[in-house]
Amino acid sequence: MFKTISKLVNAFGPSGCEKQVAGVITNMIEDRVDEIRSDAMGNLIAVKRGSGKKIMLAAHMDEIGLIVTTIDEKGFLRFGTVGGVSPLISLGQRVVFENGLTGVVWYEESIENMKDAKPDKMYIDIGARSEEHAKELVGIGDMAVFAGQPVGQNGVVISKALDDRVGCAVLAELARRCPETDHEIYYVFTTQEEVGLRGARTAAYSIMPHLALAIDVTRTGDTPKSKHGAVALGKGPAIKVKDNSVIAHPKIREKLVNCARENSIPYQLEVLEKGGTDAGSIHITAGGIPSGGVSIPTRFIHSTAEMVDLKDVENAVKLLEAFIKR
Ligand code: CO
Ligand code: ZN
């Protein structure tokens, strides 16, 4: 599983540029599904045919990033954010562009209180010698993502972009195991979640599933003085009750809980007070689609070093397997 996750987090994929990620996933699962296609939004939709209900399982391929807005006369890049990027967390970090170019995120040193460090007082330094030189290397609108190799140790994974490549890994692994079921399963790898749950909306409309689950990360409240609720790392996948974008359909929530209990899979209940998932746009698509979620407990979400427990990842696969077999 660490290998699968590594391949996925290493792909470059800020919102709207998910092609590399889609390519990696296609290679992983194309021989295990009946059909695989992408749509105008860039969503990757893989189908395992069946005569029962249409079940949509969604995980987003995009990661947060930075976007070049202007290039100054000395060759420093000013940037905006793509999705929820914290200026404080980006400070001093390496970022990498699609062409491999690396930059350092720094700040105007007249800032005295770090709380005033906002993107408009920050810049990316790519080591360019002049404006012209910089412009040979990057252009306005180019996006960069946090850099860094994934680490596996003590049963946990530390990496950028676990939000939501770990969800993609769960779905890819599930597809590879080919669970026996009469239902028609749609493995949907969505785009542009981080900028407003956009890809999932069009995918849900084109599929019109009977029900849907979003597989994404959720915050944990188990670090020193964390205010993020009851979910803890390593205590099982979290069954979504509510986040800021959706209230899980009670029947779906119940079915997930029953599946976990019957198969002795550890689970937790998730009430996420800040943040949403693809289920937020799926459940209000068309005439309404009963939706819920299975979340991977994750520390330090939207940082350069997110952390998940591999047991939770494996148990999420098992829980979904039990769910689609029913
Ligand atoms: Co996110
Ligand atoms: Zn996410």
XYZ file of C-alpha atoms and ligand atoms in Angstrom:
328
model
C 0.000 0.000 0.000
C 2.895 2.389 0.756
C 4.132 1.871 -2.800
C 0.739 2.754 -4.258
C 0.464 5.852 -2.081
C 4.014 6.916 -2.991
C 3.347 6.724 -6.718
C 0.225 8.823 -6.262
C 1.662 11.563 -4.021
C 4.667 11.949 -6.310
C 2.451 12.894 -9.251
C 2.038 16.623 -9.909
C -1.612 17.625 -9.650
C -2.813 20.995 -8.396
C -6.482 21.764 -9.128
C -7.135 21.893 -12.865
C -3.851 20.060 -13.692
C -4.711 16.509 -12.644
C -3.588 14.741 -15.865
C -0.438 13.167 -14.364
C -2.412 11.725 -11.472
C -5.069 10.376 -13.837
C -2.312 8.694 -15.855
C -0.873 6.967 -12.792
C -4.315 5.710 -11.725
C -5.183 4.520 -15.236
C -2.036 2.375 -15.268
C -2.965 0.914 -11.894
C -6.533 -0.128 -12.622
C -7.338 -0.211 -16.343
C -7.040 -3.998 -16.602
C -9.411 -4.474 -13.643
C -12.438 -2.474 -14.832
C -14.819 -2.773 -17.773
C -14.506 0.795 -18.940
C -12.364 3.821 -18.169
C -12.910 7.312 -19.517
C -12.341 10.940 -18.691
C -14.802 13.788 -19.103
C -14.590 17.478 -19.981
C -13.694 18.416 -16.384
C -10.838 15.922 -16.390
C -12.547 13.488 -14.020
C -11.362 9.906 -14.476
C -14.340 7.538 -14.387
C -13.775 3.773 -14.194
C -16.760 1.439 -14.333
C -17.220 -2.134 -13.172
C -20.484 -3.222 -14.783
C -23.296 -4.853 -12.834
C -27.070 -5.222 -12.877
C -27.750 -3.843 -9.391
C -27.575 -0.298 -8.073
C -25.187 2.292 -9.402
C -22.739 3.164 -6.647
C -20.392 6.116 -7.112
C -17.182 6.170 -5.087
C -15.309 9.463 -5.382
C -11.815 10.559 -4.390
C -10.244 13.774 -5.606
C -7.008 13.809 -7.562
C -6.154 17.478 -7.105
C -3.873 18.885 -4.425
C -3.468 22.415 -3.114
C -0.870 24.648 -4.754
C 0.444 28.108 -5.569
C -0.109 30.020 -8.821
C 2.179 32.653 -10.315
C 0.432 36.017 -10.601
C 3.296 38.378 -11.516
C 7.033 38.272 -12.032
C 8.970 41.251 -10.673
C 11.931 43.121 -12.182
C 14.408 41.061 -10.149
C 12.891 37.727 -11.122
C 10.940 36.984 -7.946
C 7.514 35.417 -8.442
C 4.438 36.733 -6.709
C 1.731 34.158 -6.216
C -1.863 33.428 -5.337
C -3.171 30.241 -3.758
C -4.996 27.294 -5.313
C -7.202 25.892 -2.578
C -6.627 26.285 1.149
C -2.915 27.055 1.441
C -1.780 28.539 4.748
C 0.817 31.306 4.278
C 2.488 30.376 7.563
C 2.818 26.728 6.595
C 4.245 27.636 3.174
C 6.992 29.835 4.622
C 10.445 28.442 3.957
C 9.092 25.488 2.011
C 10.237 24.186 -1.339
C 7.688 24.172 -4.123
C 7.996 22.496 -7.491
C 6.495 23.336 -10.888
C 5.296 20.802 -13.427
C 8.550 21.103 -15.406
C 10.565 20.225 -12.301
C 11.676 23.776 -11.495
C 12.049 24.255 -7.727
C 11.357 27.447 -5.798
C 11.609 28.597 -2.191
C 8.696 30.415 -0.559
C 9.844 33.426 1.461
C 8.463 36.694 2.797
C 9.178 40.419 2.693
C 11.431 40.827 5.675
C 9.822 44.084 6.750
C 7.073 41.913 8.256
C 7.473 41.971 12.031
C 4.481 39.929 13.109
C 4.334 36.634 11.256
C 0.553 36.776 11.485
C 0.773 39.481 8.802
C 2.492 37.083 6.417
C -0.101 36.968 3.638
C 0.527 35.780 0.073
C 0.732 39.388 -1.155
C 3.725 39.949 1.133
C 5.402 36.725 0.070
C 7.200 35.459 -3.016
C 8.751 32.423 -4.662
C 12.480 32.553 -5.366
C 13.572 30.298 -8.222
C 17.109 31.678 -8.245
C 16.520 33.641 -11.443
C 19.027 36.387 -12.219
C 16.529 38.800 -13.796
C 12.939 39.243 -14.867
C 13.805 37.973 -18.356
C 15.590 34.969 -16.940
C 12.618 34.129 -14.723
C 10.255 34.443 -17.670
C 12.259 31.864 -19.593
C 11.589 29.411 -16.775
C 7.992 30.127 -15.711
C 4.950 32.043 -16.881
C 1.963 33.782 -15.335
C -0.606 31.149 -14.353
C 1.906 28.353 -13.857
C 1.171 26.342 -10.727
C 3.519 24.835 -8.166
C 2.938 22.272 -5.404
C 4.816 21.475 -2.202
C 7.912 19.340 -2.807
C 9.189 16.362 -0.849
C 9.381 12.583 -0.924
C 6.930 10.409 1.048
C 8.247 8.589 4.089
C 6.941 5.326 5.542
C 7.878 4.506 9.128
C 6.278 3.021 12.252
C 3.197 2.132 10.236
C 2.497 5.724 9.263
C 3.046 7.643 6.034
C 4.258 11.241 6.026
C 3.860 13.182 2.782
C 2.447 16.140 0.946
C -0.815 15.564 -0.974
C -2.125 12.677 1.123
C -5.235 14.870 0.791
C -6.522 13.172 -1.233
C -4.111 10.794 -2.961
C -4.618 8.460 -0.010
C -8.314 8.389 -1.014
C -7.258 7.681 -4.613
C -5.034 4.861 -3.290
C -7.965 3.358 -1.378
C -10.163 3.364 -4.496
C -7.397 2.060 -6.761
C -6.701 -0.768 -4.324
C -10.407 -1.579 -4.077
C -10.711 -1.678 -7.868
C -7.686 -3.961 -8.070
C -9.258 -6.404 -5.599
C -12.318 -6.673 -7.872
C -14.876 -7.320 -5.109
C -17.646 -9.615 -6.203
C -20.940 -7.682 -6.369
C -24.049 -7.291 -8.503
C -23.904 -3.549 -8.187
C -22.447 -1.299 -10.843
C -19.446 0.410 -9.308
C -18.180 3.789 -10.503
C -14.677 4.547 -9.320
C -14.508 8.286 -9.842
C -11.269 10.221 -9.477
C -12.412 13.804 -9.412
C -10.840 17.161 -10.247
C -10.925 20.604 -8.648
C -12.187 19.545 -5.219
C -9.873 21.952 -3.438
C -11.328 24.952 -5.254
C -15.009 24.117 -4.701
C -15.942 20.439 -5.170
C -16.305 21.068 -8.887
C -15.393 17.887 -10.755
C -17.584 15.682 -8.560
C -20.630 17.704 -9.499
C -20.448 17.040 -13.234
C -19.378 13.427 -12.711
C -22.389 12.773 -10.467
C -24.718 14.385 -12.973
C -23.444 12.265 -15.855
C -23.535 9.028 -13.841
C -26.743 9.665 -11.849
C -25.843 7.043 -9.244
C -28.347 5.609 -6.764
C -25.951 6.498 -3.978
C -22.482 7.911 -3.506
C -19.578 7.951 -1.092
C -16.715 10.422 -0.952
C -13.387 9.011 0.187
C -11.280 11.817 1.603
C -9.151 12.803 4.573
C -10.462 14.182 7.860
C -8.806 16.059 10.705
C -7.805 14.415 13.953
C -8.143 15.783 17.456
C -5.362 13.676 18.923
C -2.379 16.049 18.737
C -1.393 18.449 21.567
C -4.246 20.898 22.246
C -5.934 20.114 18.910
C -9.444 21.512 18.494
C -10.429 19.165 15.717
C -12.825 16.793 17.464
C -12.880 13.139 18.406
C -11.218 11.361 15.483
C -7.792 9.830 16.192
C -5.025 8.383 14.023
C -4.966 4.571 13.886
C -8.410 3.980 15.370
C -10.078 3.059 12.086
C -11.588 4.822 9.093
C -14.099 7.534 9.970
C -17.707 7.220 8.853
C -18.969 10.674 7.995
C -21.878 12.092 9.975
C -21.424 15.708 8.938
C -18.946 18.197 7.570
C -19.373 21.732 6.310
C -20.649 20.613 2.933
C -22.915 17.644 3.647
C -24.970 15.871 6.250
C -24.535 12.204 5.431
C -27.711 10.375 4.463
C -28.729 8.472 7.628
C -29.280 5.183 5.778
C -25.832 5.310 4.222
C -24.216 6.124 7.527
C -26.125 3.263 9.156
C -25.174 0.804 6.433
C -21.500 1.708 6.805
C -21.656 1.260 10.573
C -23.343 -2.133 10.152
C -20.747 -3.235 7.600
C -17.945 -2.267 9.990
C -19.545 -4.081 12.942
C -20.367 -7.269 11.035
C -16.843 -7.517 9.677
C -15.074 -6.459 12.892
C -13.525 -3.457 11.170
C -12.639 -0.660 13.614
C -14.352 2.629 12.791
C -14.957 6.096 14.189
C -17.681 8.647 13.578
C -16.689 11.901 11.918
C -18.114 15.331 12.652
C -15.855 17.760 10.811
C -16.564 21.367 11.669
C -14.388 22.972 9.015
C -13.952 21.669 5.499
C -16.014 19.736 2.990
C -15.756 16.833 0.597
C -16.991 15.831 -2.827
C -20.150 14.473 -1.176
C -21.049 18.126 -0.633
C -21.657 18.689 -4.323
C -22.743 15.148 -5.207
C -25.687 14.978 -2.782
C -27.338 18.093 -4.225
C -26.829 17.151 -7.868
C -29.847 16.483 -10.102
C -32.817 15.443 -7.941
C -30.564 14.691 -4.975
C -28.300 11.690 -4.467
C -28.083 9.924 -1.078
C -24.456 10.415 -0.095
C -22.025 9.786 2.702
C -18.334 9.422 3.257
C -15.506 7.279 4.492
C -12.597 9.385 5.696
C -8.983 8.631 6.458
C -7.909 10.231 9.765
C -5.066 12.581 8.832
C -2.830 14.874 10.859
C -1.571 18.234 9.578
C -3.932 18.440 6.586
C -2.898 20.961 3.905
C 0.680 21.035 5.136
C 3.846 19.788 3.437
C 3.861 16.805 5.808
C 0.465 15.215 6.300
C 0.326 11.941 8.247
C -1.879 8.851 7.936
C -1.795 5.413 9.559
C -1.573 2.506 7.086
C -3.953 0.407 9.223
C -6.675 3.029 8.714
C -6.026 2.956 4.981
C -6.283 -0.844 4.801
C -9.417 -0.837 6.962
C -11.003 1.787 4.719
C -10.508 -0.560 1.753
C -12.090 -3.410 3.743
C -15.034 -1.269 4.829
C -15.754 -0.169 1.255
C -15.433 -3.738 0.053
C -18.045 -4.853 2.597
C -20.257 -1.898 1.645
C -20.387 -2.602 -2.081
C -20.927 -6.330 -1.525
C -24.201 -5.733 0.307
Co -8.074 19.311 0.970
Zn -9.485 16.476 0.324
